[in-house]
Short mmCIF file of C-alpha atoms in Angstrom, two decimals:
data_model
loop_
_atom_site.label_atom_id
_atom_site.label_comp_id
_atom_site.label_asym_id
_atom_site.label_seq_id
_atom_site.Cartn_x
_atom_site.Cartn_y
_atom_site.Cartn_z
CA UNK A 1233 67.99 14.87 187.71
CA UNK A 1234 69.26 17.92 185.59
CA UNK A 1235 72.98 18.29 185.66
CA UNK A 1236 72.92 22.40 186.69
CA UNK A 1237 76.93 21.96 185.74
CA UNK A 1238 75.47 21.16 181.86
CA UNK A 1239 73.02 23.74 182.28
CA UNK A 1240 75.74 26.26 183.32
CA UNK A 1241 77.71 25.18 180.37
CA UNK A 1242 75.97 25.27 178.07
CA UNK A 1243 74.22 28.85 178.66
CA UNK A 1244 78.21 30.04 179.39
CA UNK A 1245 79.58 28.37 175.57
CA UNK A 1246 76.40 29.46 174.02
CA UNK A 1247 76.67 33.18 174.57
CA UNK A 1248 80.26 33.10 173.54
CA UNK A 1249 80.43 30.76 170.33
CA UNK A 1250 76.77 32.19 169.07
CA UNK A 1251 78.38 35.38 167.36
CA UNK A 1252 81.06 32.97 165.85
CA UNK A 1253 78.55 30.48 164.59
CA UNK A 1254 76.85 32.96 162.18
CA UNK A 1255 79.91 34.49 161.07
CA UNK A 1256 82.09 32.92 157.76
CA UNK A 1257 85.42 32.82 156.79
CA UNK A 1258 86.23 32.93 153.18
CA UNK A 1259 88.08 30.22 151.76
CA UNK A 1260 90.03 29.81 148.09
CA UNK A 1261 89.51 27.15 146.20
CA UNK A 1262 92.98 25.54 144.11
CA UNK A 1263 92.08 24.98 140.47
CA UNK A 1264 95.14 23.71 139.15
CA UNK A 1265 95.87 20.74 136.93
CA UNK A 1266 98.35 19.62 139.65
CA UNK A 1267 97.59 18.26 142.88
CA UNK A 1268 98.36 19.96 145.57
CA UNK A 1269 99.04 19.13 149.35
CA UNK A 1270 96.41 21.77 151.05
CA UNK A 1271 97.08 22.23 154.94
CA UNK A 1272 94.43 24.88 156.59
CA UNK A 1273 94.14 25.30 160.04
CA UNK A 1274 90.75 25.54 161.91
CA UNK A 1275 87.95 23.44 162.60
CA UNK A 1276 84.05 22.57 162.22
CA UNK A 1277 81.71 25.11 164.30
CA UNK A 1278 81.57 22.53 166.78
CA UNK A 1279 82.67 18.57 165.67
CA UNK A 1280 79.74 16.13 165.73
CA UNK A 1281 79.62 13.63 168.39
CA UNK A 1282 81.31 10.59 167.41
CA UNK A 1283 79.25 7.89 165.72
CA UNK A 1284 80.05 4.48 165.68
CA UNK A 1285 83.21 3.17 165.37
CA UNK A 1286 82.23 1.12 162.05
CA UNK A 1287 79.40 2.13 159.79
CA UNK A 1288 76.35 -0.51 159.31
CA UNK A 1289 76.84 -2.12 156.20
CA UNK A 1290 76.70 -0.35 152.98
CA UNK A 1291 77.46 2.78 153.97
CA UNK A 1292 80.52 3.24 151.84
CA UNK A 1293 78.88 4.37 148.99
CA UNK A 1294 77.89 8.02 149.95
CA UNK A 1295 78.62 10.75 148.24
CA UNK A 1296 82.30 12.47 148.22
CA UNK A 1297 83.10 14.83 151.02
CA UNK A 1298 82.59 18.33 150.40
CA UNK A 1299 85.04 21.38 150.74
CA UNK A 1300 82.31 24.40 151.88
CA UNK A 1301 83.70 27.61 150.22
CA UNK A 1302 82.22 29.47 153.12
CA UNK A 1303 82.25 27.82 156.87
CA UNK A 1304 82.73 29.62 160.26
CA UNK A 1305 86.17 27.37 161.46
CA UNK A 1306 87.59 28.51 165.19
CA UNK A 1307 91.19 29.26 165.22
CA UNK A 1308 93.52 28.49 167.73
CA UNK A 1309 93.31 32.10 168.65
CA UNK A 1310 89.39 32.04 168.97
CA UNK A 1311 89.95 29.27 171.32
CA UNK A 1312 92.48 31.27 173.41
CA UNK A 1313 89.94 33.98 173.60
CA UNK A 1314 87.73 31.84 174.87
CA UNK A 1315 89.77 30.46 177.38
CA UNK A 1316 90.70 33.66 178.62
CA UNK A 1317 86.93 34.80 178.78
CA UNK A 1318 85.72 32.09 180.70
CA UNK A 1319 88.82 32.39 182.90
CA UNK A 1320 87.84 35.69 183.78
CA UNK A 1321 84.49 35.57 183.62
CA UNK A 1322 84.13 32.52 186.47
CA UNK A 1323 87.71 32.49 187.75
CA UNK A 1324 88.33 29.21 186.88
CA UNK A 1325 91.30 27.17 187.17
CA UNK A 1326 92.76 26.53 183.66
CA UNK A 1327 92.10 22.78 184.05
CA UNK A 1328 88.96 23.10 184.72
CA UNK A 1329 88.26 25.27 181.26
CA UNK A 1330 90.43 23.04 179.19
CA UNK A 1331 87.66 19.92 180.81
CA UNK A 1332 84.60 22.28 179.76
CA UNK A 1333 85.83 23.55 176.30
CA UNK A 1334 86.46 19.68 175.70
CA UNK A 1335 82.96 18.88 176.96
CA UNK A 1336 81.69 21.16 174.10
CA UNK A 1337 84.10 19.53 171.77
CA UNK A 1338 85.12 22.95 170.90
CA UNK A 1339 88.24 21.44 169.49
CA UNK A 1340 91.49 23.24 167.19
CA UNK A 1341 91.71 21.28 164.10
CA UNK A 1342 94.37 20.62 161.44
CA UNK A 1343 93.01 19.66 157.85
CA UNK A 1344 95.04 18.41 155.05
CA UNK A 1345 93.77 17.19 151.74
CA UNK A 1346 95.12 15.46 148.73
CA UNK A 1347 93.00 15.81 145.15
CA UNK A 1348 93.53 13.79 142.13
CA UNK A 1349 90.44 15.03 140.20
CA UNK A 1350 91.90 17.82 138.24
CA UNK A 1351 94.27 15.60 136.79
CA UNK A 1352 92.65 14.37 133.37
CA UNK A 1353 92.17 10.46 134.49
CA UNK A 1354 90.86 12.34 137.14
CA UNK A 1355 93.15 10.09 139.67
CA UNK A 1356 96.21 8.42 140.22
CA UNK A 1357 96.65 4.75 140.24
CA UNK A 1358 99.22 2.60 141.90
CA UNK A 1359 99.80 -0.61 140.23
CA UNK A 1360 100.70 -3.98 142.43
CA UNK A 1361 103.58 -5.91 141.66
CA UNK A 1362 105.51 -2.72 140.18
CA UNK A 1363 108.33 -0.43 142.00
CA UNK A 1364 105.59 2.31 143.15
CA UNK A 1365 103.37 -0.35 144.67
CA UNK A 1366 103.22 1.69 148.12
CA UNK A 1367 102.87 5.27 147.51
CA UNK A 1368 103.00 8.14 150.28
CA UNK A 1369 99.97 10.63 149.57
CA UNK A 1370 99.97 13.48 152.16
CA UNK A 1371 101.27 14.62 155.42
CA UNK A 1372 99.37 16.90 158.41
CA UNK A 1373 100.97 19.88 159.79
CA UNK A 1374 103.15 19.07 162.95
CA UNK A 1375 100.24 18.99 165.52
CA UNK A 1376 99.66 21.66 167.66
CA UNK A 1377 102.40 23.79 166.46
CA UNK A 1378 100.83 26.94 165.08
CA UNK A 1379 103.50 28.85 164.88
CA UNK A 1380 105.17 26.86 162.62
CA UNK A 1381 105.21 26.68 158.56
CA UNK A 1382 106.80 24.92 155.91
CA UNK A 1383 109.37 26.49 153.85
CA UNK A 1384 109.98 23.98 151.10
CA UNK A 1385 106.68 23.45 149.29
CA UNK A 1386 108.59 20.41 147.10
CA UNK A 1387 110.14 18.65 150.02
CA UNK A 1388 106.66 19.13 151.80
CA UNK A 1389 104.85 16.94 149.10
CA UNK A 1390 107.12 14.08 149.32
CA UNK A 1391 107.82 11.12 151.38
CA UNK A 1392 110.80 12.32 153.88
CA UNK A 1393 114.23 11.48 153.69
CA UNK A 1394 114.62 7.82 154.61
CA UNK A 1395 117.01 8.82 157.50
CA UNK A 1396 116.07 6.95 161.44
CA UNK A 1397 115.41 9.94 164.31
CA UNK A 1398 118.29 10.22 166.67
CA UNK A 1399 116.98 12.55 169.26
CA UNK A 1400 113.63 13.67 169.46
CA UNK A 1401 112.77 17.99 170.57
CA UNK A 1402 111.84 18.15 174.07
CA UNK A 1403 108.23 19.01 174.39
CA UNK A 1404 109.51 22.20 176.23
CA UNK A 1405 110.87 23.15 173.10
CA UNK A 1406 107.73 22.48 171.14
CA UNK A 1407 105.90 24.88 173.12
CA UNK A 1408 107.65 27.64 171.99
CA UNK A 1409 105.99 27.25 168.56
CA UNK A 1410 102.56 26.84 170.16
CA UNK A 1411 100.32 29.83 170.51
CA UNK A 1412 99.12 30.09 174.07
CA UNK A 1413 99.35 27.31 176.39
CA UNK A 1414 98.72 24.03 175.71
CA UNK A 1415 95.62 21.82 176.84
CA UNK A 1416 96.29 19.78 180.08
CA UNK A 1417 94.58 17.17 179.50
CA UNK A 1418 96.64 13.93 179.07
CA UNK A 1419 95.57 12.83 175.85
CA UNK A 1420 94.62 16.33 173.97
CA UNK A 1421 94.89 14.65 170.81
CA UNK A 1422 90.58 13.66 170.52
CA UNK A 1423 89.89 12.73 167.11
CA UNK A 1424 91.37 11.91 163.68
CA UNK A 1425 88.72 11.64 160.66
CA UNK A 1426 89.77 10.52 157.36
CA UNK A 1427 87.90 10.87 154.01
CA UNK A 1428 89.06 8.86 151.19
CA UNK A 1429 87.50 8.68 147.71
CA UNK A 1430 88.86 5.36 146.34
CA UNK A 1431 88.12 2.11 144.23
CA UNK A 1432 90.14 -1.16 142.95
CA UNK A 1433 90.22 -2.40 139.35
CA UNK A 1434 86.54 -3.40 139.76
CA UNK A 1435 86.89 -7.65 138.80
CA UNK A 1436 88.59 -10.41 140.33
CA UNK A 1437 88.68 -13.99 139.86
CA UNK A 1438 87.78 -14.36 143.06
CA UNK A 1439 83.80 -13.87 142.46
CA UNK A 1440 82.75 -15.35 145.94
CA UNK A 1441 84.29 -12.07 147.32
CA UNK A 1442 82.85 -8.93 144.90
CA UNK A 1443 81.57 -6.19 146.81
CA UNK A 1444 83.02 -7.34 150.13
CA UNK A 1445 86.48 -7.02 151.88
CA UNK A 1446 87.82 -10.04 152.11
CA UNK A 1447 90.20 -10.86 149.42
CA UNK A 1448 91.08 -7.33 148.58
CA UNK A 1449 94.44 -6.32 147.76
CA UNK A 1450 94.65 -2.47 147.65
CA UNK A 1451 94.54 -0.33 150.88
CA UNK A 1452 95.38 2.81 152.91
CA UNK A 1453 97.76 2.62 156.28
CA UNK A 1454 98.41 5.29 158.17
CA UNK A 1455 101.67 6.35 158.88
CA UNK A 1456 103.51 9.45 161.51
CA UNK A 1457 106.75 11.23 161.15
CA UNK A 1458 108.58 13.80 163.79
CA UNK A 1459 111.67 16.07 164.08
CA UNK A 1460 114.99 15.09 164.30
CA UNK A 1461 116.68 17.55 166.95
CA UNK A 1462 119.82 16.25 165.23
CA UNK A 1463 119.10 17.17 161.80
CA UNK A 1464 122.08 18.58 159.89
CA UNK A 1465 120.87 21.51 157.82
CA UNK A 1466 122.96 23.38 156.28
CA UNK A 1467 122.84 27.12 155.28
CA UNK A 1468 122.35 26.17 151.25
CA UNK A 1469 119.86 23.26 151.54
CA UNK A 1470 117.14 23.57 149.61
CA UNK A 1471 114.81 23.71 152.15
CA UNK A 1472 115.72 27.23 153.16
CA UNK A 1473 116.65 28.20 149.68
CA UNK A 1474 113.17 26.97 148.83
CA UNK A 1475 111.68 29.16 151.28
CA UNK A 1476 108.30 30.40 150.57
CA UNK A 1477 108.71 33.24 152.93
CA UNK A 1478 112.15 33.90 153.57
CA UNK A 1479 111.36 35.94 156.88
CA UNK A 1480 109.45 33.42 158.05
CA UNK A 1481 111.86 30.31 157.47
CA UNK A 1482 110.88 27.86 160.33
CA UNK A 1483 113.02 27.31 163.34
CA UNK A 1484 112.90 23.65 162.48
CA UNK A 1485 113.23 22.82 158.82
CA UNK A 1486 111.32 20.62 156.73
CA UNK A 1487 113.86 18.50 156.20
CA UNK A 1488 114.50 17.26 160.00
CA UNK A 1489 111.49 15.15 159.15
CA UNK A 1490 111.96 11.53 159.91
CA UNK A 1491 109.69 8.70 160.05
CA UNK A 1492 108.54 7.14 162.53
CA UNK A 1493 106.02 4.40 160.40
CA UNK A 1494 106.36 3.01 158.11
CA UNK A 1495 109.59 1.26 159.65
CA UNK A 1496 113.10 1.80 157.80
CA UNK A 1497 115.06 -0.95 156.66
CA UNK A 1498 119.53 -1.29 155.96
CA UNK A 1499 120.11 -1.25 152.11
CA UNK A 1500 123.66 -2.46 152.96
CA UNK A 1501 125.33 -4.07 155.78
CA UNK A 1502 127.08 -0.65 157.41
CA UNK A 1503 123.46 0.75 157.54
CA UNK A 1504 124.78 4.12 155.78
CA UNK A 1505 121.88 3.74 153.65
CA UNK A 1506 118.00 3.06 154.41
CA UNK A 1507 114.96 2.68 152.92
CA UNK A 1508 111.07 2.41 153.86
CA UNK A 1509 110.33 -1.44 154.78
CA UNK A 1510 106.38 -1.79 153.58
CA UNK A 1511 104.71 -5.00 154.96
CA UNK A 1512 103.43 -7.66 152.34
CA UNK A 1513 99.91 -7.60 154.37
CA UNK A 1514 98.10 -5.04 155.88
CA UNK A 1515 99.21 -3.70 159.33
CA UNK A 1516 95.92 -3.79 161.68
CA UNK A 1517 97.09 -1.40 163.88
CA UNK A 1518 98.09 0.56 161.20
CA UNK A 1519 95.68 -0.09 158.71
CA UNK A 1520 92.73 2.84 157.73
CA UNK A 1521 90.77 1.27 154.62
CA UNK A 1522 90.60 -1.53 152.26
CA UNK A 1523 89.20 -1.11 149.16
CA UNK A 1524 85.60 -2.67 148.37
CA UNK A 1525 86.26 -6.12 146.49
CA UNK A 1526 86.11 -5.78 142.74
CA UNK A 1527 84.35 -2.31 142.43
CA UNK A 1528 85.06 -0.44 140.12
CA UNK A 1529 83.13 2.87 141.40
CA UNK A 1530 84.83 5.14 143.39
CA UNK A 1531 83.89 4.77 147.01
CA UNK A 1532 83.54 7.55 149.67
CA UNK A 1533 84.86 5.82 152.77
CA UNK A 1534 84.43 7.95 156.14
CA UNK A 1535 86.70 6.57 159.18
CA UNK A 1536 86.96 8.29 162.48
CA UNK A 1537 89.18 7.31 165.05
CA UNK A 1538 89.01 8.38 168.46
CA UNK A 1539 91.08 8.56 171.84
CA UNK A 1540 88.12 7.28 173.85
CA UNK A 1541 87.65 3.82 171.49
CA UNK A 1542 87.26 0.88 172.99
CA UNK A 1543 87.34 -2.00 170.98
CA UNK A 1544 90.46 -4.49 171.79
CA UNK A 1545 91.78 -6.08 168.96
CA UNK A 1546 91.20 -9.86 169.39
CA UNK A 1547 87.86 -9.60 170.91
CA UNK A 1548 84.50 -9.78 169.25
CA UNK A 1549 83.87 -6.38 168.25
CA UNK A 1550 86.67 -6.12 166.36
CA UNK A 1551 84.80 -8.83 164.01
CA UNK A 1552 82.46 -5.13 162.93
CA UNK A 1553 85.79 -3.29 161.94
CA UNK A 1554 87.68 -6.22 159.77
CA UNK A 1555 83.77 -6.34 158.55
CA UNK A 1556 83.74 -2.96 157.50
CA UNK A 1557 87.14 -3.34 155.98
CA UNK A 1558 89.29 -1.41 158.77
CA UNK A 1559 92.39 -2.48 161.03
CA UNK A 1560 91.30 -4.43 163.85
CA UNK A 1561 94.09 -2.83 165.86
CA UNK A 1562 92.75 0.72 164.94
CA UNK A 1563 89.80 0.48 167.31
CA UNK A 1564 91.21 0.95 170.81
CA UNK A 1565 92.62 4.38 170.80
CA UNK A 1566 95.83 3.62 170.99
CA UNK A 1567 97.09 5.67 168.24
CA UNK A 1568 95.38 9.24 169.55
CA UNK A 1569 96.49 8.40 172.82
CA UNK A 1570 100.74 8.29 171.97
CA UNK A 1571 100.32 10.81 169.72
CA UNK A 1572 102.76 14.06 170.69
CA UNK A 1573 103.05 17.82 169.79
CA UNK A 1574 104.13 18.49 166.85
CA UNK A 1575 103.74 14.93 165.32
CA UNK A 1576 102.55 14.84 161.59
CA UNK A 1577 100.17 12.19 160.28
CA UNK A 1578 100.72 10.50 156.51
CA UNK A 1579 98.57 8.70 154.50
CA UNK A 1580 100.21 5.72 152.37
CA UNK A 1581 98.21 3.95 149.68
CA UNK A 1582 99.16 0.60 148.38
CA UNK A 1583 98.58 -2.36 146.16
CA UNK A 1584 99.73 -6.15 145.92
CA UNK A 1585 99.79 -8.79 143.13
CA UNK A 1586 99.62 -8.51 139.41
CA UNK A 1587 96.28 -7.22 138.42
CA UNK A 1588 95.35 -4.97 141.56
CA UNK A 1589 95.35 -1.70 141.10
CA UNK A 1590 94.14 1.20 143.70
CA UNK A 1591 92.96 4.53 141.95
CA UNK A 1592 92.97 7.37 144.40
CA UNK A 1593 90.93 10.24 143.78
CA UNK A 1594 90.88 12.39 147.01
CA UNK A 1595 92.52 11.83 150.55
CA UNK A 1596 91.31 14.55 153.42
CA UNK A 1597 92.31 14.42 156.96
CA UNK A 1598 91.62 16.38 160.20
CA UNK A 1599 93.15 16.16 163.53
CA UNK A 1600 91.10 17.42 166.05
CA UNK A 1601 92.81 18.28 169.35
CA UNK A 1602 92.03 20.44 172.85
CA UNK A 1603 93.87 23.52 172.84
#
């Protein structure tokens, strides 16, 4: 039987989005010898359904993602307008239009994207066994918070300051720094897709295990950071004397940062000082990519996590994901669903052992989330 609620949906988000759809935003393109941390806000006309959780086999090897110079991207404000039409349009209770927009997956999305292939080995490379084994690559905007911008562009590119959070901001507080009203659904935060253009050395003596994922020894983990209510900021710290835009200096600083993963560790016994604690082995709840065995051709790996996944971590199916080289604790939605407003997302790449090396060519990530 025909669903006449679809029908009436999608007539009703057709007629709106249509004129948005054919319509382009112009975009700039960075050319510079030195990588830079791009964040842009917006989103895909509408995000494609999700796939599977783990590609078939082989499916690694595709192409690089692509940065469109030209691509129609909703902003949280088109989504408001939206909102309000269909509000007035149908008098509909606001949950209600938060359930429909998210039936449309007509989703507000924060990209951020690290590129190594201006630099002139065209990538970066972090060696295993040395000091830099585990190296912090990029950072999302706080989630949700669109009112909000960086002021220190250095601090920004970096790893925060290893300090622990002592009080976290109320959500109420977070809202002021949210255009709008935020969704009501419980878990807004839908989808996180990352895009990583990657390889190893390319040999092992471990032949038995070339070309697959077992045995490999360079990876990506993912890692989230939030604001530290208690953050002592003084009137001459850099970050506000760094200030891109000195009348718009955020009303939380860049450097209240604090991490939430990777875990901090006591340098000395008073705890004064503190330091990231990396695990030897991969995290599997924490864990995005391993690096293909022994290849020595970049890869374009293409993982999507979801809110709405379903795969446990000691059960069967999570045999496809440690297949695929992915955290078997990555497949259950766990990490969508305790994400907050105003959390950021990091990427960390890493290596282990003499000999294994992971070059890093490009890192993209988008957050999709109902506004």
């Amino acid at each position: 039987m025909i669903d006449l609620f679809d029908i009436a949906l999608f007539f009703l988000v057709a007629i709106i989005l249509i004129p948005r759809i054919f319509s382009t935003n112009e975009r700039t393109t960075n050319t510079s010898t030195i990588p830079i941390m791009i964040n842009r806000r917006g989103g895909v006309t509408i995000p494609r359904r999700r796939g599977p959780i783990a590609p078939a086999p082989g499916r690694h090897d595709e192409q690089e993602p692509s940065t469109p110079s030209s691509l129609y991207e909703p902003r949280p404000e088109d989504i408001i307008e939206v909102k309000d039409i269909l509000s007035k349009v149908s008098n509909m209770p606001p949950e209600l239009v938060d359930m429909i927009l998210d039936r449309a997956e007509y989703w507000a999305c924060a990209a951020t994207v690290i590129d190594y292939s201006n630099n002139p080995q065209r990538k970066i490379t972090i060696l295993g066994a040395y000091p830099a084994e585990d190296q912090f690559l990029l950072r999302t905007e706080p989630l949700g918070l669109t009112k909000w911008s960086r002021s220190n562009r250095d601090l920004w590119r970096v790893e925060s300051a290893p300090k622990r959070l002592k009080k976290e901001y109320a959500e109420s507080d977070l809202q002021e720094l949210v255009d709008g009203s935020f969704s009501s659904l419980e878990h807004p935060f839908r989808k996180v897709v990352f895009d990583i253009v990657s390889c190893d050395q390319g040999w092992s003596g471990d032949r038995e295990n070339h070309g697959r994922y077992t045995g490999s020894w360079t990876w990506f983990d993912v890692g989230l950071e939030r604001f530290d209510q208690e953050n002592d900021c003084v009137s001459e710290c850099p970050d506000h004397l760094g200030s891109e835009d000195a009348e718009k200096t955020p009303s939380i600083p860049t450097c209240a940062i604090r991490p939430i993963w990777p875990p901090l560790e006591e340098v000395d016994a008073g705890g004064a000082l503190m330091r990231y604690h990396h695990e030897l082995l991969p995290n599997q709840g924490r864990l995005i990519q391993l690096n293909k065995h022994a290849e020595g051709n970049f890869q374009h790996y293409h993982v999507e996590w979801s809110w709405d996944d379903d795969v446990e971590p000691e059960s069967a199916a999570a045999q496809t994901l440690e297949d695929a080289g992915r955290g078997t604790g990555t497949g259950n939605g766990a990490f969508l669903k305790n994400l907050k407003l105003g959390d950021m997302i990091t990427v960390w790449g890493h290596a282990r052992f003499p000999g294994w090396t992971n070059n890093v060519q490009k890192v993209e990530v988008k957050v999709y989330w109902a506004f």
